[in-house]
Coordinates of C-alpha atoms in Angstrom, one line a residue:
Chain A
X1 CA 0.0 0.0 0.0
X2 CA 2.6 2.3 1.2
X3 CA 4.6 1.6 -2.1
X4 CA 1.6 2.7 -4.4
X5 CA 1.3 5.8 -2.5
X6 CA 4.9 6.8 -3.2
X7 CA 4.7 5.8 -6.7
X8 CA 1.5 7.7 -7.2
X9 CA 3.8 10.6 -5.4
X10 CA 6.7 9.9 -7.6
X11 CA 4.3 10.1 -10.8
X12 CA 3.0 12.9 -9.4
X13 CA 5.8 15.1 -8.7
X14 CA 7.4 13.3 -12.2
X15 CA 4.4 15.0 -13.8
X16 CA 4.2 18.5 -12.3
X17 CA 7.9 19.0 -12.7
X18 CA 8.0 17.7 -16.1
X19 CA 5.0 21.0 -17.4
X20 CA 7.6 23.0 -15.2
X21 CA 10.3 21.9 -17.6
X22 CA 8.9 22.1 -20.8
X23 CA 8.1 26.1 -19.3
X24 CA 11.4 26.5 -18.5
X25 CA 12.9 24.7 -21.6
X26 CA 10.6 27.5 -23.6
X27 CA 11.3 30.5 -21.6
X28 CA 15.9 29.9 -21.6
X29 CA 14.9 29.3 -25.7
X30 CA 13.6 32.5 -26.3
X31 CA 14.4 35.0 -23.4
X32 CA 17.6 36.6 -24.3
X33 CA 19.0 39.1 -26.6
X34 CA 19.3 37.5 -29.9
X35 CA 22.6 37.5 -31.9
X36 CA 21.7 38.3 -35.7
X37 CA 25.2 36.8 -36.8
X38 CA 24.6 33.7 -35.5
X39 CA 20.9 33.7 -35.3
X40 CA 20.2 34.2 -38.7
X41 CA 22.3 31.5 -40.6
X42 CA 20.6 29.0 -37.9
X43 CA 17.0 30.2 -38.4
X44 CA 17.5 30.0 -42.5
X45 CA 18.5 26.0 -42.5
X46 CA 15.5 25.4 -40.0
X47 CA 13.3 27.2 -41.6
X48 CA 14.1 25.0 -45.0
X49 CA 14.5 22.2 -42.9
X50 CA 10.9 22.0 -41.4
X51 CA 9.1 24.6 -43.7
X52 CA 10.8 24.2 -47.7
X53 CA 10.8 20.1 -47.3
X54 CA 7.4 20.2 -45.9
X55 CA 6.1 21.7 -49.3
X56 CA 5.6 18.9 -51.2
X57 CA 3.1 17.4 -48.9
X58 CA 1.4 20.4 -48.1
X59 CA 0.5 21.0 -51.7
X60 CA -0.4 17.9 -52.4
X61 CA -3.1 17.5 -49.6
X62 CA -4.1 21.0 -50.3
X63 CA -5.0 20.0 -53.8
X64 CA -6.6 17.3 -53.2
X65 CA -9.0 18.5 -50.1
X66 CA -9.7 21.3 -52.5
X67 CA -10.9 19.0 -54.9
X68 CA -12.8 16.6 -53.0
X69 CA -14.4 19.8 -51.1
X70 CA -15.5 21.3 -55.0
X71 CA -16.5 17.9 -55.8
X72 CA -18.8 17.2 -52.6
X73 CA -19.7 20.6 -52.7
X74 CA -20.9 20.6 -55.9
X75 CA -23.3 17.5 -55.3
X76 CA -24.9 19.5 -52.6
X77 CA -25.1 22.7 -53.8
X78 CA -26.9 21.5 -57.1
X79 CA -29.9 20.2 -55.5
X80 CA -31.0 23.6 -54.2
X81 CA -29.1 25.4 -57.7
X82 CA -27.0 27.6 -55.0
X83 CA -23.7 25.7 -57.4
X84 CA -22.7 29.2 -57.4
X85 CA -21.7 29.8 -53.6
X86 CA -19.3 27.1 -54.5
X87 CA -16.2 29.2 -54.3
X88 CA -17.1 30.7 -50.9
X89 CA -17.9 27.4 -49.7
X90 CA -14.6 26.0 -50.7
X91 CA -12.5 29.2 -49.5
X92 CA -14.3 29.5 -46.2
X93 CA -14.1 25.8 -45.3
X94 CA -10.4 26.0 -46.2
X95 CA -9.5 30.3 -44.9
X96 CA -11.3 29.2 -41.7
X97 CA -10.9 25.3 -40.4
X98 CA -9.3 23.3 -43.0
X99 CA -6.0 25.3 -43.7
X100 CA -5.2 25.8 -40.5
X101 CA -6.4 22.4 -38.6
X102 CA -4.7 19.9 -41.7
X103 CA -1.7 21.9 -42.0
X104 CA -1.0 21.8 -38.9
X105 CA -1.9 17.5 -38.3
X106 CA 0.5 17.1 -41.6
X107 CA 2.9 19.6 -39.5
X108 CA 2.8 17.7 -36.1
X109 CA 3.3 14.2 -38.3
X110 CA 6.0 15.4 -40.8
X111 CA 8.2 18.0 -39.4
X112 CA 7.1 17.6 -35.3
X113 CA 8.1 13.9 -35.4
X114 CA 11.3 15.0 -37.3
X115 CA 12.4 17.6 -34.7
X116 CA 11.9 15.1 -31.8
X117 CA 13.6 12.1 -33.6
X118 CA 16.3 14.7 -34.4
X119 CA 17.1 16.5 -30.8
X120 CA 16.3 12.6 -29.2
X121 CA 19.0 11.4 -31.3
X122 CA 21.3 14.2 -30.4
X123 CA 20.6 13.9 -26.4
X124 CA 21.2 9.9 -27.1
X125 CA 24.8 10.4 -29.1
X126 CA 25.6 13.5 -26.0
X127 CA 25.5 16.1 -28.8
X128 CA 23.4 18.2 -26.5
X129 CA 25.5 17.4 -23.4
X130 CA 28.8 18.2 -24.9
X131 CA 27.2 21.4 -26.5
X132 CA 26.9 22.2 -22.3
X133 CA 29.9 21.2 -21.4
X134 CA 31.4 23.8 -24.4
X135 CA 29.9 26.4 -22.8
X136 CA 26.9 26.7 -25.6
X137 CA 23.6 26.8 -24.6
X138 CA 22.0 24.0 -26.4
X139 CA 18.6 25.6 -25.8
X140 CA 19.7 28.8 -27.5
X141 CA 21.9 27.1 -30.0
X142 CA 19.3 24.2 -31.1
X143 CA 15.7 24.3 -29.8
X144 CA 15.5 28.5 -30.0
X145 CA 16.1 28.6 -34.3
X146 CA 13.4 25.3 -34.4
X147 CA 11.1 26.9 -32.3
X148 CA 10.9 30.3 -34.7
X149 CA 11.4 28.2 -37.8
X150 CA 8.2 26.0 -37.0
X151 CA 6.4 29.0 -35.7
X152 CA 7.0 30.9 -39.2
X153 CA 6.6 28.4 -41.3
X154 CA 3.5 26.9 -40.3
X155 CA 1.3 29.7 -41.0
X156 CA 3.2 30.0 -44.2
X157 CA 2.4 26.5 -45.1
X158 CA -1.4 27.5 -44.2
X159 CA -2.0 29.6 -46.4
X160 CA -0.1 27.7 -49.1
X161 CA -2.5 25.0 -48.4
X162 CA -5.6 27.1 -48.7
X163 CA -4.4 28.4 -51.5
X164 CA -3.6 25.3 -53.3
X165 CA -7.1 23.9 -52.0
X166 CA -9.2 26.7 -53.5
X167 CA -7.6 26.3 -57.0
X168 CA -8.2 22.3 -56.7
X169 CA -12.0 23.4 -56.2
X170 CA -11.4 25.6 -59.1
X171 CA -10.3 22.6 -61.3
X172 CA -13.2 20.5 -60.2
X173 CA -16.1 22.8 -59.7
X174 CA -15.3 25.5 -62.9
X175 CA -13.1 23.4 -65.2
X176 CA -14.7 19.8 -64.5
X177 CA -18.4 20.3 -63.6
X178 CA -19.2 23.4 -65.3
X179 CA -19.4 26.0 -62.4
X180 CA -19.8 29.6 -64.0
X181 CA -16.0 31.2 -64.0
X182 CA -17.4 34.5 -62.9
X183 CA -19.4 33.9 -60.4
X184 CA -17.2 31.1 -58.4
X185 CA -14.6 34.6 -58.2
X186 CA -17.4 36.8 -57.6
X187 CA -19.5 34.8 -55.0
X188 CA -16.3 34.4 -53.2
X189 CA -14.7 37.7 -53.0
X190 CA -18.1 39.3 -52.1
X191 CA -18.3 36.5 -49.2
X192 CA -14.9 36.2 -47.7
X193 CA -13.8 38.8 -45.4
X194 CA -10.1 39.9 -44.5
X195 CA -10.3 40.3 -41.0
X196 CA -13.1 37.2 -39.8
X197 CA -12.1 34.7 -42.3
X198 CA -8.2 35.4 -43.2
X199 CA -7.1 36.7 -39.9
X200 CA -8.6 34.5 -38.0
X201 CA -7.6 31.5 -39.8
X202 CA -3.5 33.1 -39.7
X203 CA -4.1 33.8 -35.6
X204 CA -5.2 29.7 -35.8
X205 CA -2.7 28.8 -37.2
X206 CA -0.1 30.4 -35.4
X207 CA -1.2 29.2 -32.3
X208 CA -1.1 25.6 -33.6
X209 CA 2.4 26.2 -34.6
X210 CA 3.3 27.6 -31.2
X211 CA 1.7 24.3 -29.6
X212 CA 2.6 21.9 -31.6
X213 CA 6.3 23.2 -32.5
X214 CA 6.6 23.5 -28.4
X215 CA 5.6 19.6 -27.5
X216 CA 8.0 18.6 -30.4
X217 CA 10.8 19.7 -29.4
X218 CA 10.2 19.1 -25.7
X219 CA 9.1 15.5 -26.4
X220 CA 13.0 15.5 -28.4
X221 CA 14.0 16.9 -25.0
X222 CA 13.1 14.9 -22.6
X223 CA 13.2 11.9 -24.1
X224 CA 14.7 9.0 -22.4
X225 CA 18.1 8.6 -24.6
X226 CA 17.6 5.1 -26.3
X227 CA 16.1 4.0 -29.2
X228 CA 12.7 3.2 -27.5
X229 CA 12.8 6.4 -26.1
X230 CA 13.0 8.5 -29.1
X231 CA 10.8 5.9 -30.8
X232 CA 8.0 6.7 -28.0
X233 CA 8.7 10.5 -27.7
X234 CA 8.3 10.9 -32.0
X235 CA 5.0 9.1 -31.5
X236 CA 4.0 10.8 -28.3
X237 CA 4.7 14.0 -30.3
X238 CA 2.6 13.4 -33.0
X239 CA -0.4 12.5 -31.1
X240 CA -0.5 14.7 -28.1
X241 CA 0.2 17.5 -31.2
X242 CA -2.9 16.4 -32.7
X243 CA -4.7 16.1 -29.7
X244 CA -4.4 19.7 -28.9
X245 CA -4.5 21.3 -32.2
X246 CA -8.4 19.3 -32.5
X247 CA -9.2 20.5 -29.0
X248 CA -7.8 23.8 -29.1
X249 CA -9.6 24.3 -32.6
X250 CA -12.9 24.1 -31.1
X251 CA -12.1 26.6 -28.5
X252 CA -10.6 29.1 -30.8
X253 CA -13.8 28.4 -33.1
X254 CA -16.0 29.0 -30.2
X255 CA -14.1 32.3 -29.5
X256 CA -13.9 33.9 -33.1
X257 CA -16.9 33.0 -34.4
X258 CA -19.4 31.3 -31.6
Chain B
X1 CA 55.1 -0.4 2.2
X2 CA 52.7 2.2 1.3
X3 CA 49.0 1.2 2.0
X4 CA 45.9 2.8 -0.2
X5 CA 43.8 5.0 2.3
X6 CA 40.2 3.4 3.4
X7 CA 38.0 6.4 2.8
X8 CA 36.0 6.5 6.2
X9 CA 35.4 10.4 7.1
X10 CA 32.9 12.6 5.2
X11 CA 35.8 15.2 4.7
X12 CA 37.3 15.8 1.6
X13 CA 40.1 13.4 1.0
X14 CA 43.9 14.3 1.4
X15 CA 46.3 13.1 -0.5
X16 CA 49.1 15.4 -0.9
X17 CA 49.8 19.0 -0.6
X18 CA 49.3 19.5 -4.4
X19 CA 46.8 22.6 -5.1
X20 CA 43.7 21.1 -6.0
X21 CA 41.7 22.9 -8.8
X22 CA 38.4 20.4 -8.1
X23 CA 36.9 19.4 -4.5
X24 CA 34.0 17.3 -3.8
X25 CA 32.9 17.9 -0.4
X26 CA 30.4 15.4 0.8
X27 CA 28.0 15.0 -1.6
X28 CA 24.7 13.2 -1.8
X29 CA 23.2 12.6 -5.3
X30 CA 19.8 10.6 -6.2
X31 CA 18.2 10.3 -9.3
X32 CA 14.3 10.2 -9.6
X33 CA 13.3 12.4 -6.5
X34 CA 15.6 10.0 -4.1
X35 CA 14.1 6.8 -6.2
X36 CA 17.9 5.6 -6.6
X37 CA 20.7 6.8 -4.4
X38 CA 24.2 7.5 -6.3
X39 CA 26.6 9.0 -3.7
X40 CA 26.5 9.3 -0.4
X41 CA 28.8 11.6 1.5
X42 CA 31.1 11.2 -1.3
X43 CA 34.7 13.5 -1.0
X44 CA 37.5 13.6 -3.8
X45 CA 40.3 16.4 -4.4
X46 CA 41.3 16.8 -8.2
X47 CA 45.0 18.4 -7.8
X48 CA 46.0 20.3 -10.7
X49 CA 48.1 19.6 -13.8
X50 CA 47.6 15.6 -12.8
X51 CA 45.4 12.9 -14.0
X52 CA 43.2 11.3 -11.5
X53 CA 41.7 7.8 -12.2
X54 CA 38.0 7.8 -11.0
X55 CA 37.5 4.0 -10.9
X56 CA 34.6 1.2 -10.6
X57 CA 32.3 -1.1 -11.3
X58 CA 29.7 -0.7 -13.9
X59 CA 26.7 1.4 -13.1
X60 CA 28.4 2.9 -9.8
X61 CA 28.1 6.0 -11.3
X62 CA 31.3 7.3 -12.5
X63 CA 29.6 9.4 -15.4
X64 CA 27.3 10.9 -12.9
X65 CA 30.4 12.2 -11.2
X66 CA 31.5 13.7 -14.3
X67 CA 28.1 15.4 -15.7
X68 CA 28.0 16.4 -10.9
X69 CA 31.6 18.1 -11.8
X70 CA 30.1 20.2 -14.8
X71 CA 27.0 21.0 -13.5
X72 CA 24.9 19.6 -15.7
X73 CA 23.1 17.6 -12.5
X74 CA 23.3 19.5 -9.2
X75 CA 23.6 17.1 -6.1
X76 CA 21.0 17.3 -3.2
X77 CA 23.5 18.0 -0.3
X78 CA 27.1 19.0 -0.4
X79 CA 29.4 21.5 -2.6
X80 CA 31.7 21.2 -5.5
X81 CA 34.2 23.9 -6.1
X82 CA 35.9 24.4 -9.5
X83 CA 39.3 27.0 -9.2
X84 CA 37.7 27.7 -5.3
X85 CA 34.4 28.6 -7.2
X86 CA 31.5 26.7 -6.2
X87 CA 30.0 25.9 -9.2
X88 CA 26.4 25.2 -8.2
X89 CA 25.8 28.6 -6.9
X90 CA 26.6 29.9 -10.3
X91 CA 24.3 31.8 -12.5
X92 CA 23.6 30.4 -16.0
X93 CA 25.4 32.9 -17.8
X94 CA 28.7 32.3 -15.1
X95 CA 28.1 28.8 -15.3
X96 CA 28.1 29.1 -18.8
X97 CA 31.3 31.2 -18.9
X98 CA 33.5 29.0 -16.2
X99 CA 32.6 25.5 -18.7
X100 CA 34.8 27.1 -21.1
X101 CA 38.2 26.5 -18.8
X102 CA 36.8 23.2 -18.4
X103 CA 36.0 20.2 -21.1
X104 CA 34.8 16.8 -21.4
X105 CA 35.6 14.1 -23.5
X106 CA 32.0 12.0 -24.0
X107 CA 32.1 7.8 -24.1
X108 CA 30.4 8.2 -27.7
X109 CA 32.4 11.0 -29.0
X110 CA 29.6 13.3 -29.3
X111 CA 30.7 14.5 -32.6
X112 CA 28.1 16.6 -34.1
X113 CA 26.8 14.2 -37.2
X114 CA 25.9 17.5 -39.7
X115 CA 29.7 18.8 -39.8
X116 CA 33.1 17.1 -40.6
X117 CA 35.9 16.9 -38.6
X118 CA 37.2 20.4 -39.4
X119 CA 34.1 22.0 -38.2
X120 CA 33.8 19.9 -35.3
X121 CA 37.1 21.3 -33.9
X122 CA 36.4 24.8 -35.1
X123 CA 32.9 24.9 -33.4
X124 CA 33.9 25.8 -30.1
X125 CA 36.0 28.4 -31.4
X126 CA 33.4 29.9 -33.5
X127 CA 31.2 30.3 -30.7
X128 CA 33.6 31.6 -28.5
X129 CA 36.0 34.2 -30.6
X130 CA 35.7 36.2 -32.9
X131 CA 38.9 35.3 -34.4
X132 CA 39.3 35.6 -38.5
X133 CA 39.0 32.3 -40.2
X134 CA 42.4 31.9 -41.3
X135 CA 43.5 32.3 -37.5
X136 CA 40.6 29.2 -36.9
X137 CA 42.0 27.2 -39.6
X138 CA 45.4 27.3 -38.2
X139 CA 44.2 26.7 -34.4
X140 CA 42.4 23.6 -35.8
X141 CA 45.0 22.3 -37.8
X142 CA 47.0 22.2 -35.0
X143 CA 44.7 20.3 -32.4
X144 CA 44.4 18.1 -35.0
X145 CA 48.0 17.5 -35.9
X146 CA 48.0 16.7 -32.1
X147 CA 45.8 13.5 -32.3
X148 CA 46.9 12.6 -35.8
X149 CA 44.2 13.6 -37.6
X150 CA 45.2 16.4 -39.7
X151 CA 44.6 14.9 -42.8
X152 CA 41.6 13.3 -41.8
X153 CA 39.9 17.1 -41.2
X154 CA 37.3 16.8 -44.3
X155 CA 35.4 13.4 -43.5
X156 CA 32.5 13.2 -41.6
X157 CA 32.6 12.0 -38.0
X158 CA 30.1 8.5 -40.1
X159 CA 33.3 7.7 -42.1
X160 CA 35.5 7.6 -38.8
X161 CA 36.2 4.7 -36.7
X162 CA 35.3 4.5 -33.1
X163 CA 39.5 5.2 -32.1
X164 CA 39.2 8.2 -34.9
X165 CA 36.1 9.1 -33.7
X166 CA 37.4 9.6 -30.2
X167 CA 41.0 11.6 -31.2
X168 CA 38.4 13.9 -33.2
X169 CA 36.7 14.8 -30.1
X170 CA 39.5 15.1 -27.9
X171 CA 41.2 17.7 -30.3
X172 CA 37.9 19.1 -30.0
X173 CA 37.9 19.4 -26.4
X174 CA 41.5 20.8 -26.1
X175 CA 40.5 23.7 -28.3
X176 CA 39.8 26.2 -26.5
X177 CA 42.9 25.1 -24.3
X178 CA 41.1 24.2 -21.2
X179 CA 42.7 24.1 -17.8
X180 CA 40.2 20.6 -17.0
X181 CA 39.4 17.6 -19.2
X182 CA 37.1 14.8 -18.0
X183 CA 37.4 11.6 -19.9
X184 CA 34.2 9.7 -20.1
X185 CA 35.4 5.3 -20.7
X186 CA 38.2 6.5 -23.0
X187 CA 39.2 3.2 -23.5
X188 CA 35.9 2.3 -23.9
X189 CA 35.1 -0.8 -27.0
X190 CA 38.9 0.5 -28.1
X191 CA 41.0 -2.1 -30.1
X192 CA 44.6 -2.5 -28.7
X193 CA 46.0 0.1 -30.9
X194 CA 44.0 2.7 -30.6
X195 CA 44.1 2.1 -26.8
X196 CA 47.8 2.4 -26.7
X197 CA 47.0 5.9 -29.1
X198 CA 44.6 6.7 -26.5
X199 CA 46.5 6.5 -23.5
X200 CA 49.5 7.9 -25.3
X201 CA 47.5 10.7 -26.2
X202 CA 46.0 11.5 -22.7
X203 CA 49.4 11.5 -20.9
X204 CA 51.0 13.7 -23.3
X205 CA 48.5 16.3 -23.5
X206 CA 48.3 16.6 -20.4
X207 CA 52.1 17.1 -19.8
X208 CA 52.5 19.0 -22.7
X209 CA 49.8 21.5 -22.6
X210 CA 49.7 21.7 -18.2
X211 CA 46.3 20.1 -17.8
X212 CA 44.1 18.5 -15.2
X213 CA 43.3 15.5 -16.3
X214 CA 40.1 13.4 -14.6
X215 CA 40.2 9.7 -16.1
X216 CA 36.8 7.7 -15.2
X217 CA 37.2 4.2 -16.4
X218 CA 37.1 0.5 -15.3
X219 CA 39.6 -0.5 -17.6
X220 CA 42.5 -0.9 -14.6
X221 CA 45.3 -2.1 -16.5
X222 CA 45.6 0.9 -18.8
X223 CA 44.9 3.9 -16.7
X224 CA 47.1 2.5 -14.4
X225 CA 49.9 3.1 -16.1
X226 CA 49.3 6.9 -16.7
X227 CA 47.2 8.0 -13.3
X228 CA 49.3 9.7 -10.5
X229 CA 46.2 9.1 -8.4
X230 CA 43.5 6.6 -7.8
X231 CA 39.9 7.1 -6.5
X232 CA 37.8 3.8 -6.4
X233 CA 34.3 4.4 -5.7
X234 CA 31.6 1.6 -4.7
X235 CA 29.0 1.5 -2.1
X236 CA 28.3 4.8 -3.3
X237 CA 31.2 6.4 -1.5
X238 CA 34.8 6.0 -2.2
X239 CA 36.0 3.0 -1.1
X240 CA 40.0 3.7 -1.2
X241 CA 42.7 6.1 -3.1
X242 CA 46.1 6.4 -3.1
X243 CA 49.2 6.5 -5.8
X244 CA 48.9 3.0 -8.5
X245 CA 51.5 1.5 -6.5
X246 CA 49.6 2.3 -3.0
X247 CA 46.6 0.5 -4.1
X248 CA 48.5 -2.5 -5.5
X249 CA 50.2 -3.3 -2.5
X250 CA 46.8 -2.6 -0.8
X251 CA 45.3 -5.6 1.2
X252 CA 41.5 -4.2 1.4
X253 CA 39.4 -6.8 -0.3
X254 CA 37.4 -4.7 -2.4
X255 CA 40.3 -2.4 -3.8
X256 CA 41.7 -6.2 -4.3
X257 CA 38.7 -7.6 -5.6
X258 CA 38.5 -4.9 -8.1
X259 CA 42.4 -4.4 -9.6
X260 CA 42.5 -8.1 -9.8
X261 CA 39.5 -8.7 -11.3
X262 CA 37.8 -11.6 -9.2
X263 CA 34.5 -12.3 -10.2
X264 CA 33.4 -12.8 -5.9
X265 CA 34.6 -10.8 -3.2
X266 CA 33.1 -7.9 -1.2
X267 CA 30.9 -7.1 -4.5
X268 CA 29.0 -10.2 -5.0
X269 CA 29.1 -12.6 -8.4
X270 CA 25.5 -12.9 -7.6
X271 CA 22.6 -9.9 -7.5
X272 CA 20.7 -9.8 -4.2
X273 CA 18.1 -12.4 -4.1
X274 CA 16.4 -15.1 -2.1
X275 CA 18.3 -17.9 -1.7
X276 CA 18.3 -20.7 -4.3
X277 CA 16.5 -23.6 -2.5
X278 CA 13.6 -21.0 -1.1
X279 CA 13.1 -20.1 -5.2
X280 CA 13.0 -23.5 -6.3
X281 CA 11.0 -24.9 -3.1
X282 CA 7.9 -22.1 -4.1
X283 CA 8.4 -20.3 -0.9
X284 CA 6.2 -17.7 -1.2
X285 CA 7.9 -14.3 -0.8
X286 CA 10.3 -15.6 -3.6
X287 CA 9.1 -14.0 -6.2

């Protein structure tokens, strides 16, 4: 009995000081005055690293939910002959949920699992340790530039995949099923607003890319150094990530538009 | 004859009048929120420009000591004092500043996979000068030259072997020309050769370049032959010290037990469990 109670302790205290460290771990990232010289070349290769070589995918996915969102669309809207508020269906679904939620699942699963696998691997080889023990802060020197990257990039990669999404409804409702040119533009521009709509769907997705960029690299972290510990830390990443980019979704829906 | 010390006081331990530039004063360290005990009342004195042996079985925790040393873990009781500064009271930035008169050579190298050679060695001197790159070159060329890697400076640490490997960080860890090193299991999964390389290399930097020199191994035979001092730790204390020669001639089973190698003595061949006959009976509590 006495032995459960001190493990539940242990687990508890494990717990509590383990949100303490990921705080910490963000705060010694990014408090401190930054050094453009060094920054700067650091921020660039992350940047590509976790933003460029997550393109591909991106623009693929985009393309297709665009499609698949003209096509469904499409089927609806005919029935009641509203085919015409195609576009702002498409562009609204995407500006205001899609875009930001998918981007940032593909995110977590692409470049969030790469971060942890990549700082687990370099706390397992002492990459991170020896960085300490030269007298570089391996929080400035490696989580700081993939924190920024991820948090710039993903809203980047957001609107990309909007962007790419509303052309694949294009293709499908306009090109493929006939959808007047004119009025899929039209219908849309009158309909989509700058400030609810775009804005809200950048502040989304910036807040995704703060949480999930966050857990990645303090999943990487903390991760027990051995290969089942970065194995369980990249997988932990990418569903905890998901976890609270769905819930936090639904409470930053409520707020903007509830 | 001259008998190895039995460490039995919590005080630092004594063993000449040689200025010590490290002192472990009766630590206790615990991983896990006291879950597993490390050290307890644990003492040393690091004198400068020698090379201390930190010896002991697997698992004792001789790394721990090392990562204790460089504050990268902080003990729960007790002080450790680098150059008289105690380096657990530090600030991050002074912490920061004092690792760079100190350096550590990792068990694994800890080469940083995305660069070669060259830019391993140069790293820490990119960070910390703002020296032109020709001067940089140079340095590194010449910590290079110094393991006997200088023309190995453009391959990646993948393409080394493990005794390359290891030279490649220890030029890397002399580059800023520190006044400590700490050697993780040098000799660690070393074939003869690079061993001998190794050992050569430890002794000779340290003579050449006046360094204090911490060796934490298990391999006896070879840091034997280099130390100038001996800590063996077990028990989670130290269990005796002295000069090589002191704790050969010493009589005290476990320092015996663990120079010589015998698989029984005061550290058991087998790990604690309920007797044989009680296990194989089905006594109850056996399990």
């Amino acid at each position: 009995m006495l032995d459960r109670v001190a493990a539940l302790g242990r687990t508890t205290l494990n717990t509590i000081a383990g949100a303490g460290a990921a705080f910490f771990m963000l705060m010694r990232a990014l408090v401190g005055k930054p050094t453009l010289r060094k920054s700067w070349p650091l921020l660039m290769q992350q940047m590509y690293s976790v933003g460029v070589l997550s393109l591909v995918i991106i623009v693929v996915s985009g393309l297709f939910i665009g499609m698949v969102l003209g096509l469904q669309g499409y089927t609806i809207l005919v029935d009641f002959g509203a085919e015409q508020s195609l576009g702002p269906m498409v562009a609204l679904s995407l500006l205001r949920e899609l875009g930001p939620v998918v981007t940032a699942l593909l995110f977590a699963g692409r470049a969030g699992s790469a971060l942890t696998a990549e700082i687990g691997l370099m706390k397992a080889t002492e990459q991170l340790s020896s960085l300490e023990m030269m007298g570089v802060d391996p929080l400035r020197r490696v989580i700081s530039p993939r924190f920024w990257a991820g948090f710039y990039s993903m809203p980047i990669l957001a609107l990309v995949f909007s962007a790419v999404g509303i052309y694949g409804g294009y293709l499908v409702g306009v090109r493929w099923l006939g959808v007047d040119d004119g009025a899929f533009w039209s219908v849309m521009q009158s309909n989509v607003e700058w400030g609810q709509d775009i804005v809200n769907g950048i502040i989304k997705s910036l807040v995704f890319a703060f949480v999930v960029t966050w857990i990645a690299l303090y999943k990487g972290y903390s991760c027990t150094p051995t290969s089942v510990g970065i194995s369980r830390a990249t997988t932990s990443t990418v569903v905890t990530a998901s976890l609270a980019v769905l819930g936090l979704d639904f409470v930053l829906t409520a707020l903007m538009f509830g | 004859m001259q008998t190895a010390q039995k460490s039995t006081s919590n005080q630092p331990q004594t063993h000449s009048n040689d200025e010590a530039l490290v002192v472990i004063d009766n630590i206790d360290f615990a991983h896990g929120f006291g879950a597993h005990q490390v050290y307890r009342g644990l003492s040393m004195r690091i004198p400068k420009g020698k090379i201390t042996a930190v010896m002991g079985p697997s698992g004792i925790g001789k790394t721990t000591l090392l990562r204790l040393i460089g504050a990268q873990l902080r003990p729960q009781q007790g002080t450790i004092t680098f150059a008289g500064e105690n380096i657990h009271a530090l600030g991050r930035s002074d912490l920061y500043e004092l690792r760079k008169r100190m350096s550590m050579l990792f068990q694994s190298g800890a080469l940083f996979t995305d660069m070669t050679v060259y830019d391993n060695v140069a790293f820490p001197i990119r960070e910390h000068s703002q020296l032109p790159e020709e001067i940089i070159e140079t340095i590194v060329k010449l910590k290079l030259e110094a393991v006997g890697l200088r023309g190995a400076r453009h391959l990646m640490p993948a393409e080394l072997s493990g005794g390359m490997a290891r030279r490649a960080a220890l030029a890397r860890a002399i580059a800023l020309d520190p006044e400590l090193i700490m050697y993780d299991e040098p000799f660690a999964g070393q074939d003869p050769i690079s061993m001998g390389v190794i050992v050569k290399l430890i002794k000779e930097l340290n003579q050449s370049l006046g360094l204090t020199s911490i060796v934490v191994t298990h391999d006896v035979a070879e840091v034997m032959t280099i130390a100038d001092y001996v800590y063996i730790i077990a028990d989670k204390k130290v269990v005796g010290h002295g000069t090589p020669s002191e704790l050969e001639a010493s009589d005290d089973p476990l320092v015996h037990q663990f120079l010589h190698g015998e698989a029984d003595g005061p550290v058991p061949f087998h790990y604690a469990a309920p007797s044989l006959e009680d296990e194989l009976l089905g006594v109850d509590n056996a399990r």
